[in-house]
XYZ file of C-alpha atoms in Angstrom:
763
model
C -29.060 -43.026 -10.813
C -26.415 -40.376 -10.205
C -27.688 -37.258 -8.581
C -27.671 -34.180 -10.799
C -26.961 -30.638 -9.666
C -29.822 -28.155 -9.521
C -28.477 -26.444 -12.613
C -28.931 -29.596 -14.640
C -25.224 -30.308 -15.126
C -23.236 -33.420 -14.357
C -22.509 -34.384 -10.807
C -18.919 -34.108 -9.492
C -18.603 -37.880 -9.906
C -19.694 -37.708 -13.522
C -17.358 -34.785 -14.193
C -14.438 -36.673 -12.697
C -15.290 -39.772 -14.681
C -15.566 -37.712 -17.837
C -12.166 -36.139 -17.174
C -10.663 -39.554 -16.627
C -12.040 -40.878 -19.899
C -10.866 -37.909 -21.943
C -7.455 -37.932 -20.263
C -6.880 -41.616 -20.847
C -8.112 -41.347 -24.423
C -5.894 -38.344 -25.104
C -2.900 -40.099 -23.620
C -3.563 -43.146 -25.755
C -3.862 -41.143 -28.952
C -0.769 -38.986 -28.459
C 1.555 -41.313 -26.643
C 0.562 -44.493 -28.466
C -0.044 -46.302 -25.198
C -2.025 -49.527 -25.455
C -5.061 -49.147 -23.206
C -8.278 -51.117 -22.805
C -11.339 -49.842 -24.556
C -12.914 -47.022 -22.621
C -16.391 -47.236 -23.984
C -17.507 -49.214 -20.949
C -16.855 -46.170 -18.810
C -19.701 -44.402 -20.525
C -17.558 -41.353 -21.343
C -17.951 -38.988 -24.257
C -15.795 -35.973 -25.028
C -17.662 -34.579 -28.016
C -19.710 -31.513 -27.334
C -18.395 -30.983 -23.810
C -14.826 -29.719 -24.236
C -12.719 -28.086 -26.873
C -11.685 -30.647 -29.459
C -8.447 -32.235 -28.348
C -7.110 -32.401 -31.886
C -7.820 -28.719 -32.515
C -5.531 -27.547 -29.732
C -2.215 -26.045 -30.915
C 0.513 -28.661 -30.992
C 3.154 -26.683 -29.108
C 3.045 -25.027 -25.711
C 4.414 -21.522 -25.944
C 6.466 -20.955 -22.847
C 7.146 -17.256 -22.269
C 10.406 -16.409 -20.523
C 9.797 -16.236 -16.791
C 9.466 -12.721 -15.429
C 12.294 -11.979 -13.037
C 13.552 -9.168 -10.879
C 15.537 -6.369 -12.480
C 18.588 -5.004 -10.706
C 19.600 -1.374 -11.159
C 23.257 -0.660 -10.435
C 25.287 2.511 -10.025
C 28.375 3.186 -12.128
C 30.577 1.283 -9.656
C 28.406 -1.822 -9.639
C 26.604 -1.161 -6.356
C 22.906 -2.017 -6.197
C 20.584 0.991 -6.279
C 17.320 -0.951 -6.259
C 15.554 -4.050 -7.495
C 12.287 -3.742 -9.383
C 9.955 -6.449 -10.562
C 6.435 -7.374 -11.419
C 7.281 -10.771 -9.900
C 10.183 -11.290 -7.531
C 11.989 -14.171 -9.137
C 15.561 -15.210 -9.805
C 15.854 -18.211 -12.093
C 18.478 -20.762 -10.999
C 19.731 -24.093 -12.362
C 18.734 -27.357 -10.693
C 22.303 -27.819 -9.469
C 21.885 -24.601 -7.484
C 18.830 -25.919 -5.627
C 19.283 -27.951 -2.455
C 18.705 -31.723 -2.971
C 16.446 -31.565 0.083
C 14.270 -29.041 -1.764
C 14.084 -31.201 -4.861
C 13.035 -34.260 -2.853
C 10.586 -32.342 -0.657
C 8.600 -30.831 -3.525
C 8.334 -34.178 -5.317
C 7.360 -35.979 -2.121
C 4.453 -33.691 -1.286
C 3.280 -32.688 -4.755
C 3.835 -35.759 -6.931
C 5.449 -38.735 -5.209
C 5.328 -40.875 -8.378
C 6.847 -38.118 -10.518
C 9.735 -40.270 -11.728
C 7.531 -43.343 -12.397
C 4.654 -42.000 -14.465
C 4.311 -40.056 -17.670
C 2.458 -36.778 -18.151
C -0.644 -38.269 -16.560
C -0.570 -40.520 -13.500
C -3.333 -43.051 -14.127
C -3.032 -44.504 -10.638
C -3.335 -41.021 -9.154
C -6.361 -40.252 -11.313
C -8.122 -43.439 -10.199
C -7.329 -42.704 -6.572
C -8.636 -39.140 -6.864
C -11.723 -40.324 -8.706
C -12.517 -42.802 -5.949
C -12.092 -40.274 -3.150
C -14.047 -37.567 -4.956
C -16.858 -40.038 -5.596
C -16.937 -40.922 -1.921
C -16.990 -37.291 -0.821
C -19.542 -36.217 -3.407
C -17.311 -33.341 -4.434
C -13.794 -32.564 -5.676
C -11.708 -33.165 -2.575
C -8.542 -34.335 -4.296
C -6.908 -33.381 -7.561
C -5.000 -35.650 -9.879
C -2.568 -33.214 -11.471
C 0.987 -34.373 -11.856
C 3.842 -32.025 -11.187
C 4.183 -31.684 -14.974
C 0.557 -30.642 -15.281
C 1.026 -28.138 -12.474
C 3.988 -26.702 -14.331
C 1.885 -26.279 -17.472
C -0.835 -24.518 -15.474
C 1.776 -22.160 -14.035
C 2.949 -21.389 -17.560
C -0.604 -20.304 -18.405
C -0.672 -18.126 -15.284
C 2.714 -16.619 -16.129
C 1.537 -15.833 -19.638
C -1.542 -14.112 -18.192
C 0.698 -11.723 -16.265
C -1.242 -9.166 -14.242
C -4.412 -9.492 -16.325
C -6.975 -10.702 -13.775
C -9.316 -12.056 -16.458
C -6.579 -14.106 -18.103
C -5.385 -15.395 -14.727
C -8.935 -16.552 -13.934
C -9.123 -18.322 -17.287
C -5.774 -20.001 -16.671
C -6.907 -21.406 -13.317
C -10.599 -22.115 -13.846
C -11.759 -25.588 -12.834
C -13.172 -26.818 -16.141
C -12.809 -29.985 -18.166
C -11.660 -27.922 -21.157
C -8.821 -26.345 -19.255
C -7.770 -29.745 -17.884
C -7.691 -31.265 -21.358
C -5.571 -28.379 -22.637
C -3.263 -28.784 -19.644
C -2.928 -32.506 -20.323
C -2.054 -32.180 -23.987
C 0.743 -29.752 -23.260
C 1.946 -31.830 -20.324
C 2.460 -34.736 -22.706
C 4.459 -32.494 -25.022
C 6.574 -31.141 -22.148
C 7.346 -34.654 -20.867
C 8.564 -35.702 -24.303
C 10.649 -32.593 -24.944
C 12.171 -31.673 -21.578
C 12.563 -34.725 -19.416
C 12.047 -35.048 -15.674
C 15.000 -33.034 -14.361
C 14.292 -30.011 -16.558
C 10.595 -30.133 -15.676
C 11.487 -30.151 -11.974
C 13.886 -27.246 -12.464
C 11.281 -25.242 -14.376
C 8.597 -26.008 -11.809
C 10.746 -24.863 -8.891
C 11.517 -21.636 -10.734
C 7.986 -20.796 -11.792
C 5.790 -21.682 -8.825
C 4.508 -19.175 -6.262
C 5.663 -19.508 -2.642
C 3.729 -16.620 -1.109
C 5.011 -13.300 0.296
C 5.569 -11.988 -3.262
C 8.185 -14.703 -3.883
C 8.078 -16.535 -7.205
C 10.459 -19.437 -7.610
C 12.490 -21.233 -4.971
C 15.449 -18.820 -5.010
C 13.264 -15.811 -4.153
C 11.438 -17.927 -1.559
C 14.671 -19.002 0.124
C 15.771 -15.377 0.270
C 12.395 -14.188 1.523
C 11.909 -16.667 4.373
C 15.481 -17.571 5.319
C 17.697 -14.858 3.749
C 19.788 -17.495 2.030
C 20.208 -19.092 -1.386
C 18.149 -22.089 -2.465
C 21.280 -24.225 -2.666
C 21.851 -23.762 1.076
C 18.416 -24.847 2.307
C 18.440 -27.396 5.120
C 15.999 -30.302 5.382
C 13.466 -28.563 7.633
C 13.665 -25.344 5.582
C 13.111 -27.180 2.314
C 10.125 -29.020 3.808
C 8.589 -25.730 4.919
C 8.869 -24.199 1.453
C 7.558 -27.305 -0.264
C 4.544 -27.281 2.020
C 3.667 -23.684 1.208
C 3.056 -24.342 -2.501
C -0.345 -26.019 -2.095
C -1.816 -22.944 -0.381
C 0.551 -19.974 0.099
C -2.012 -18.048 2.148
C -3.069 -20.916 4.426
C 0.467 -22.141 5.112
C 2.110 -18.706 5.308
C 4.740 -19.094 8.082
C 4.978 -15.351 8.617
C 1.313 -14.996 9.568
C 0.449 -18.483 10.882
C 3.433 -20.253 12.368
C 1.391 -23.111 13.852
C -0.326 -24.038 10.603
C 2.933 -23.741 8.668
C 4.718 -25.959 11.200
C 2.016 -28.604 10.932
C 2.262 -28.548 7.158
C 6.078 -28.716 7.244
C 5.950 -31.784 9.457
C 3.520 -33.428 7.047
C 6.086 -32.948 4.291
C 8.865 -34.348 6.481
C 6.836 -37.443 7.304
C 6.016 -37.988 3.648
C 9.740 -37.762 2.792
C 10.470 -40.393 5.433
C 7.756 -42.707 4.089
C 9.233 -42.471 0.607
C 12.754 -43.122 1.868
C 14.092 -39.689 0.963
C 15.291 -39.307 4.562
C 15.288 -41.644 7.532
C 12.526 -41.505 10.091
C 15.066 -40.332 12.645
C 16.109 -37.438 10.406
C 12.500 -36.497 9.845
C 11.675 -36.650 13.555
C 14.659 -34.489 14.432
C 13.691 -31.928 11.792
C 10.112 -31.869 13.133
C 11.438 -30.737 16.526
C 13.377 -27.877 14.956
C 11.895 -24.345 15.168
C 10.934 -22.778 11.851
C 13.995 -20.548 12.095
C 12.626 -17.804 9.876
C 14.919 -14.972 8.944
C 12.533 -12.971 6.823
C 13.793 -10.465 4.282
C 10.964 -8.073 3.543
C 10.161 -7.524 -0.113
C 12.215 -4.664 -1.489
C 10.514 -3.906 -4.717
C 10.687 -0.721 -6.678
C 12.458 2.591 -6.707
C 11.020 3.543 -3.336
C 13.606 1.184 -1.800
C 16.590 2.765 -3.574
C 19.695 3.513 -1.544
C 21.389 6.904 -1.043
C 18.243 8.830 -1.918
C 18.431 7.594 -5.507
C 14.711 6.789 -5.757
C 14.042 9.659 -8.153
C 16.988 8.721 -10.349
C 15.801 5.107 -10.317
C 12.331 6.182 -11.432
C 13.930 8.357 -14.128
C 15.761 5.265 -15.442
C 12.447 3.412 -15.586
C 10.782 6.308 -17.426
C 13.647 6.447 -19.933
C 13.293 2.716 -20.577
C 9.559 2.964 -21.141
C 9.824 5.992 -23.444
C 12.927 5.395 -25.579
C 12.313 3.623 -28.925
C 15.632 1.813 -28.591
C 13.875 -0.559 -26.167
C 10.845 -1.271 -28.353
C 8.745 0.142 -31.167
C 5.973 1.318 -28.845
C 5.264 1.726 -25.158
C 3.452 -1.606 -24.959
C 6.465 -3.450 -26.350
C 8.827 -1.642 -23.993
C 6.582 -2.318 -21.010
C 6.572 -6.007 -21.881
C 10.375 -6.137 -21.744
C 10.425 -4.132 -18.500
C 7.830 -6.348 -16.805
C 9.573 -9.460 -18.065
C 12.586 -8.263 -16.088
C 15.742 -10.272 -15.720
C 17.600 -7.074 -16.521
C 20.824 -5.852 -15.015
C 20.941 -2.116 -15.684
C 24.232 -0.358 -15.085
C 23.617 3.369 -14.790
C 25.740 6.492 -14.872
C 25.037 7.345 -11.221
C 28.285 8.001 -9.377
C 27.877 6.846 -5.747
C 30.237 9.524 -4.459
C 28.362 12.282 -6.274
C 24.941 10.930 -5.272
C 25.904 10.676 -1.632
C 27.239 14.225 -1.735
C 24.043 15.562 -3.340
C 21.830 13.980 -0.705
C 24.065 15.009 2.190
C 24.063 18.627 1.021
C 20.305 18.708 0.553
C 19.787 17.220 4.009
C 22.172 19.736 5.590
C 20.474 22.776 4.083
C 16.783 21.912 3.657
C 14.503 19.933 5.953
C 11.958 17.460 4.685
C 9.241 19.321 6.608
C 10.098 22.777 5.227
C 7.468 24.724 3.300
C 9.733 24.610 0.271
C 11.713 21.860 -1.400
C 15.081 21.677 -3.101
C 16.307 19.593 -6.022
C 19.824 19.137 -7.346
C 21.244 17.415 -10.417
C 24.879 16.881 -11.437
C 25.923 16.193 -15.048
C 29.327 15.428 -16.539
C 30.336 17.864 -19.319
C 31.404 16.202 -22.551
C 29.540 12.941 -21.885
C 26.061 13.902 -20.692
C 26.257 11.356 -17.881
C 23.941 12.083 -14.968
C 26.140 11.568 -11.911
C 23.778 12.664 -9.149
C 20.105 13.481 -8.715
C 18.183 14.111 -5.525
C 15.777 16.295 -3.614
C 14.862 17.261 -0.091
C 11.428 15.653 0.000
C 11.892 11.892 -0.317
C 10.122 9.588 -2.716
C 6.849 8.378 -1.235
C 3.163 9.005 -0.849
C 2.898 10.286 2.705
C 3.130 13.716 4.289
C 6.176 15.698 3.147
C 6.912 13.030 0.542
C 6.318 13.127 -3.185
C 6.500 10.972 -6.278
C 7.273 14.007 -8.450
C 10.886 14.288 -9.541
C 11.530 18.038 -9.436
C 14.765 17.615 -11.415
C 13.255 16.381 -14.680
C 10.614 17.172 -17.276
C 7.019 16.068 -16.830
C 7.420 13.274 -19.400
C 9.900 11.620 -17.047
C 7.951 12.040 -13.840
C 8.643 15.693 -13.120
C 6.406 18.674 -12.476
C 4.025 19.712 -15.230
C 6.005 22.715 -16.402
C 9.352 22.911 -14.619
C 10.223 26.058 -12.669
C 10.964 29.640 -13.792
C 14.719 30.114 -13.852
C 15.103 33.863 -13.390
C 18.481 35.303 -14.311
C 20.102 31.908 -14.844
C 18.654 32.249 -18.361
C 20.694 35.374 -19.171
C 23.933 33.553 -20.121
C 22.003 32.025 -23.044
C 21.166 35.529 -24.270
C 24.797 36.595 -23.900
C 25.985 33.498 -25.770
C 23.528 34.202 -28.582
C 24.789 37.779 -28.886
C 28.428 36.651 -28.920
C 27.596 34.115 -31.627
C 26.005 36.953 -33.613
C 29.298 38.828 -33.500
C 28.633 41.223 -30.653
C 31.812 41.846 -28.660
C 32.104 41.052 -24.929
C 32.430 44.809 -24.481
C 28.999 45.413 -26.036
C 27.414 48.471 -24.465
C 23.768 49.568 -24.156
C 22.182 52.578 -22.417
C 20.293 50.332 -19.967
C 18.291 52.970 -18.072
C 16.720 52.211 -14.702
C 13.305 51.811 -16.300
C 12.018 51.698 -19.837
C 9.097 50.426 -21.893
C 9.549 47.139 -23.663
C 10.502 47.781 -27.291
C 7.592 48.422 -29.620
C 8.573 45.322 -31.553
C 11.180 42.590 -31.176
C 12.099 40.447 -34.149
C 11.199 36.787 -33.914
C 12.048 33.785 -36.073
C 8.793 34.014 -38.010
C 6.988 37.107 -36.775
C 7.827 39.987 -34.452
C 6.598 40.307 -30.912
C 4.549 43.482 -30.567
C 4.268 45.460 -27.355
C 0.561 46.080 -27.728
C -0.022 46.395 -23.998
C 2.358 49.206 -23.180
C 4.474 46.846 -21.065
C 7.356 48.295 -19.084
C 10.252 46.958 -17.083
C 12.769 48.283 -14.618
C 15.941 47.267 -12.860
C 16.176 46.146 -9.263
C 17.524 49.444 -7.928
C 17.278 53.024 -9.048
C 21.068 53.175 -8.862
C 21.283 50.734 -11.784
C 21.553 53.276 -14.559
C 23.661 52.625 -17.665
C 25.383 52.734 -19.932
C 26.701 49.225 -19.149
C 28.990 46.820 -20.885
C 28.232 43.106 -20.945
C 30.500 42.159 -18.073
C 28.942 44.686 -15.734
C 25.406 44.007 -16.912
C 25.927 40.299 -16.273
C 27.466 41.062 -12.888
C 24.498 43.143 -11.829
C 21.947 41.187 -13.863
C 20.591 44.394 -15.345
C 17.182 43.686 -16.812
C 17.032 46.641 -19.170
C 20.447 45.752 -20.615
C 19.391 42.278 -21.683
C 16.072 43.465 -23.084
C 17.976 46.032 -25.162
C 20.348 43.242 -26.235
C 17.473 41.111 -27.484
C 15.970 44.154 -29.210
C 19.313 44.504 -30.987
C 19.885 40.883 -32.044
C 16.259 39.712 -32.148
C 14.857 36.628 -30.470
C 15.784 34.138 -33.189
C 19.486 33.928 -32.190
C 18.365 33.044 -28.653
C 15.961 30.469 -30.055
C 18.803 29.000 -32.107
C 21.158 28.676 -29.142
C 18.535 27.294 -26.782
C 17.539 24.774 -29.451
C 21.157 23.646 -29.722
C 21.306 23.398 -25.932
C 18.012 21.479 -25.884
C 16.524 24.032 -23.503
C 12.811 23.354 -23.370
C 10.002 24.009 -20.968
C 9.277 21.300 -18.462
C 6.322 20.137 -20.560
C 8.563 19.669 -23.599
C 7.443 22.774 -25.482
C 9.863 25.312 -26.895
C 10.571 28.526 -25.012
C 7.918 31.103 -25.994
C 9.181 33.870 -28.264
C 8.388 36.727 -25.911
C 10.966 39.044 -24.310
C 10.307 37.997 -20.698
C 10.912 34.341 -21.552
C 13.818 35.067 -23.878
C 15.723 37.255 -21.419
C 14.502 37.104 -17.834
C 13.678 33.438 -17.310
C 9.927 33.606 -16.787
C 9.440 30.137 -18.301
C 9.526 26.860 -16.371
C 12.568 24.650 -17.008
C 13.862 21.589 -15.142
C 17.177 21.419 -13.227
C 18.405 18.556 -15.439
C 17.849 20.700 -18.514
C 19.717 23.633 -16.961
C 22.614 21.502 -15.719
C 22.990 19.905 -19.153
C 22.879 23.272 -20.925
C 25.481 24.845 -18.628
C 27.646 21.744 -19.127
C 28.073 22.936 -22.718
C 29.820 26.069 -21.396
C 32.142 23.849 -19.356
C 32.963 21.645 -22.361
C 33.824 24.670 -24.498
C 30.623 24.713 -26.528
C 29.871 21.005 -26.970
C 26.404 19.996 -25.828
C 25.734 16.353 -24.932
C 22.260 14.968 -24.364
C 21.866 13.648 -20.812
C 22.034 9.885 -20.335
C 21.340 7.698 -17.318
C 22.055 4.181 -18.629
C 25.490 2.776 -19.439
C 24.588 -0.819 -20.320
C 21.888 -3.476 -19.943
C 22.083 -7.247 -19.947
C 19.047 -9.523 -19.845
C 18.852 -13.119 -18.671
C 16.489 -15.172 -20.812
C 16.298 -18.934 -20.632
C 19.571 -19.189 -18.774
C 21.373 -17.086 -21.365
C 22.673 -13.549 -20.956
C 22.295 -11.093 -23.801
C 23.157 -7.428 -24.113
C 20.532 -4.860 -25.024
C 21.153 -1.714 -26.990
C 20.947 1.427 -24.845
C 20.474 5.132 -25.657
C 23.710 6.949 -26.378
C 24.510 10.556 -25.637
C 24.610 12.659 -28.774
C 27.158 15.459 -28.646
C 27.077 18.415 -31.013
C 28.548 21.874 -31.155
C 26.160 24.432 -29.678
C 28.515 27.425 -29.866
C 32.093 28.275 -30.734
C 34.884 27.609 -28.277
C 35.486 31.341 -28.116
C 31.891 32.040 -27.115
C 31.966 29.339 -24.432
C 35.298 30.575 -23.108
C 33.915 34.094 -22.931
C 30.847 32.972 -20.986
C 33.118 31.031 -18.623
C 35.167 34.149 -18.067
C 32.043 36.211 -17.426
C 30.588 33.745 -14.938
C 33.596 32.442 -13.050
C 33.819 35.443 -10.793
C 30.322 34.870 -9.422
C 31.584 32.172 -7.097
C 35.114 33.515 -6.731
C 34.492 36.954 -5.308
C 30.968 38.081 -6.060
C 27.882 37.708 -3.965
C 27.707 34.082 -5.056
C 30.768 33.640 -2.886
C 28.840 31.308 -0.590
C 28.740 28.895 -3.513
C 32.453 29.151 -4.260
C 34.739 26.122 -4.304
C 38.086 26.583 -2.595
C 40.196 24.028 -4.446
C 39.308 24.559 -8.102
C 37.942 27.053 -10.614
C 34.183 27.289 -10.863
C 31.627 29.482 -12.587
C 27.912 29.974 -12.211
C 24.850 32.138 -12.128
C 22.123 32.739 -9.604
C 18.489 33.389 -10.257
C 15.547 34.497 -8.162
C 12.101 34.900 -9.669
C 9.247 37.284 -9.066
C 8.073 37.430 -5.425
C 10.912 35.035 -4.565
C 8.907 31.954 -5.426
C 11.986 30.264 -6.945
C 15.698 30.533 -6.271
C 18.393 28.914 -8.396
C 22.084 28.356 -8.616
C 23.447 26.788 -11.779
C 27.194 26.404 -11.934
C 30.036 24.262 -13.128
C 33.711 23.407 -13.116
C 35.504 22.195 -16.237
C 34.481 18.607 -15.373
C 31.140 18.847 -13.555
C 27.950 20.861 -13.994
C 25.157 21.183 -11.462
C 21.812 22.911 -11.032
C 20.021 23.539 -7.745
C 16.439 24.761 -7.444
C 14.680 25.825 -4.257
C 10.994 26.681 -4.103
C 7.497 25.321 -3.801
C 6.207 22.846 -6.354
C 2.851 24.617 -6.181
C 4.564 27.991 -6.662
C 2.506 29.381 -3.780
C 5.293 30.033 -1.262
C 6.989 33.418 -1.317
C 10.365 32.939 0.310
C 10.384 35.909 2.672
C 10.701 35.653 6.451
C 10.987 31.906 6.167
C 12.852 29.099 7.893
C 14.681 26.697 5.600
C 16.800 23.962 7.082
C 16.335 25.501 10.495
C 17.829 28.813 9.373
C 15.839 32.034 9.227
C 15.922 34.017 5.988
C 14.341 37.412 5.644
C 14.727 37.075 1.868
C 15.818 34.037 -0.122
C 17.888 34.447 -3.258
C 20.105 32.343 -5.466
C 23.355 32.926 -3.640
C 22.071 32.305 -0.155
C 20.213 28.952 -0.143
C 20.770 27.241 -3.534
C 24.376 28.469 -3.656
C 25.590 26.660 -0.517
C 23.696 23.518 -1.531
C 25.506 23.592 -4.870
C 28.875 24.257 -3.205
C 28.667 21.334 -0.783
C 27.238 18.926 -3.342
C 29.939 19.790 -5.876
C 32.763 19.735 -3.329
C 31.912 16.238 -2.190
C 31.354 14.959 -5.700
C 34.699 16.335 -6.899
C 36.798 15.325 -3.911
C 39.823 13.423 -5.147
C 38.997 14.180 -8.786
C 41.368 15.972 -11.229
C 41.556 19.764 -11.029
C 41.160 21.420 -14.424
C 41.085 25.063 -15.506
C 38.960 27.169 -17.813
C 40.335 28.824 -20.920
C 40.075 32.441 -19.852
C 39.398 35.224 -22.360
C 40.880 38.701 -21.950
C 37.930 41.097 -21.866
C 38.934 44.786 -22.212
C 37.771 46.785 -19.260
C 35.576 49.818 -19.357
C 35.519 52.842 -17.106
C 35.843 51.609 -13.480
C 33.242 54.186 -12.514
C 30.664 51.982 -14.246
C 31.164 49.278 -11.645
C 30.197 51.080 -8.460
C 32.219 51.517 -5.298
C 29.914 50.260 -2.567
C 31.020 47.742 0.026
C 28.529 45.054 -0.914
C 27.791 44.112 2.673
C 24.273 43.500 3.785
C 23.569 47.190 4.183
C 25.152 48.209 0.908
C 27.825 50.308 2.628
C 31.595 50.306 2.210
C 34.018 49.873 -0.654
C 33.368 46.551 -2.353
C 31.479 45.717 -5.496
C 28.529 47.896 -4.685
C 25.966 46.063 -6.793
C 23.344 47.222 -4.337
C 20.685 45.380 -6.252
C 19.386 42.674 -4.033
C 20.524 39.318 -5.234
C 21.610 40.824 -8.535
C 25.007 41.124 -6.891
C 25.463 37.388 -7.304
C 27.120 37.898 -10.636
C 30.273 39.981 -10.191
C 32.881 39.106 -12.782
C 36.177 37.646 -11.612
C 38.899 40.267 -11.532
C 36.452 43.190 -11.628
C 36.068 43.719 -7.926
C 38.264 46.573 -6.730
C 38.657 45.864 -3.076
C 36.790 44.485 -0.116
C 34.547 41.471 0.083
C 30.869 41.128 -0.435
C 30.346 39.954 3.081
C 28.949 36.686 1.788
C 25.687 38.302 0.720
C 24.195 39.633 -2.449
C 25.202 43.176 -1.729
C 22.587 45.813 -1.104
C 19.543 45.766 1.097
C 17.704 43.030 -0.813
C 14.667 45.036 -1.886
C 11.594 43.155 -2.970
C 11.264 42.979 -6.773
C 8.829 45.631 -7.907
C 7.736 44.046 -11.175
C 5.122 41.372 -11.594
C 4.451 38.341 -13.736
C 1.029 37.509 -15.176
C -1.087 34.830 -13.589
C -0.039 31.357 -14.648
C 3.634 32.211 -15.173
C 4.776 29.080 -13.327
C 2.910 27.050 -15.923
C 5.142 28.249 -18.698
C 2.584 30.786 -19.854
C 4.035 34.145 -20.700
C 2.633 36.985 -22.747
C 5.622 39.244 -22.556
C 4.417 41.810 -20.073
C 6.443 40.600 -17.125
C 10.076 40.763 -16.188
C 10.168 37.050 -15.509
C 12.709 36.640 -12.796
C 15.386 38.551 -11.050
C 18.770 37.508 -9.914
């Protein structure tokens, strides 16, 4: 009497016999094959497995997950990403040696039997009975393919994978039924092709093409006899026969495959013997999966592309649907990234900021009029080690950026000026702008006024900054009291309207708070991409275009290529051409002859604005030419580093400000990106000049002496208007003695929290 297991179940011999009976019976029923009665075998299927007839009639074969390739705008590969590294190829693109090797070792009678190999089952049954266990399987190559389909469908769900591979009679019956269907529908060659594309070869390689690339750095069609035998041998146990980690075991297995091929007549014995003497000849290509492997420092841009895909409804109705498409892969994503611009961004960042510095820098370049992101990088590389980060400082938190963005300081003031111009205020608008003043008692908002219920005050950088000032001079010197008086005059709603049209939001996606410090002095956190895109509207004469990173996507499914819809940039008018031209006129002198001179381009017109926030925790330069806009931020992501007496990029800085560190980064990044590109000009507006005595007569050198622009306001001198300087140079500094800002911001200001009692940032 057969021996039962301690648990009371059937013995391995009985299980095998039961499987045989059910398999033969199922084959007879579905295929109409005339077989002897099986009752003598003593087999019964009822009550032990899922009813054969109740199984669905058709095997659902999900498209095989493949690698996705992300390209730059010129077609160069940025990175490959995948849940499974696989490239599906046709049978004609697979070496004949590989086709013969896999059949020889996995299913030698593949071309002689149907879905089930009765002779193989009987042989396995006999050997398993002799061993008292399950020492040999009886699965045909077709059955193995079906099992792999179940595994593929399970994806990364460990529970589903376990169910797809569990050693049960029920699973075997299900496998058999679908194998019969596959044999009838596909035929032998297609089954072999599908099997070679779906099976796992170890070392993260799925399918023979990925395996050939992984182990030999060549295509599957170029595999030699000994190489094909090695890969075919791996399939049975990718960990045991891994040639990278156990060359001896892999060699032994390869030679077994070669001998089997000789026995079957696939190759001569002499050919097999010669191949056995050949070294493995590995030329391993390490897996390069994910944005961390991106070239030219484009890892953060690559991750941004992924985040856009997973968040944009154009790719699926919900995140789960979009993730399914992304994980399925097989995508070729052509992006907007310009390799020349990207290389220039990274080179500039590397030249000016070290990876090990206490602070980091991020830069983003956007094309005016199209919204295309041409470059995106930062000084601390993508990674998870020391002085690395996975946070993309250039974008909002929803796309992998910091939680709130970074306070922008005086780079926000052009938005206030644009709002006032749109409200009909002239570019010669004048306000008293005293050195210090209380915040207005009330400032009109869109729905309710802001009330100065805390007695909040503000002051300018230097006591010498005493109005009255006109707009051009106030912008040049970044006079705080001027812009607060401007917002008292026009109210905050015009600024809200213009920032809404420019899509200026906090890094967490919220609107800019309606408080004077946020609406004038840049106390709220914003991302560099947002700032570069907003300033691009000035360059394009008032037309704002939403930023885009993807040009086109094709997907390979079942051997067919199809195009996917991609997000399009939406362009709309944010301000009149006259307003934009006026802002361009106001800002172009910053890099021409003001203290932002270190950011100036020598071969084309440019405009921009610097910003430095309270206690010098952040420094900015946002600028543009008619055909390229860029934003550079320097600071600490934690907002804990005060940039005084600090080394950045190996250079000592007693005080950091927008024109000194971010400015040169912007200059070099823009210069390289624009090299060889057309030179365009701004439409300049004639702004009537006021009394020259309003502009100061200091030299603007580091000590504030001499006969130059005489801003004498720390880095507020970064904003001198082109044509308004009456002699001398600024000495490449901000003019003045760089005093420490004397105002303060409430706790939590770097988190986008502002209650109106702080001056936000200084220039």
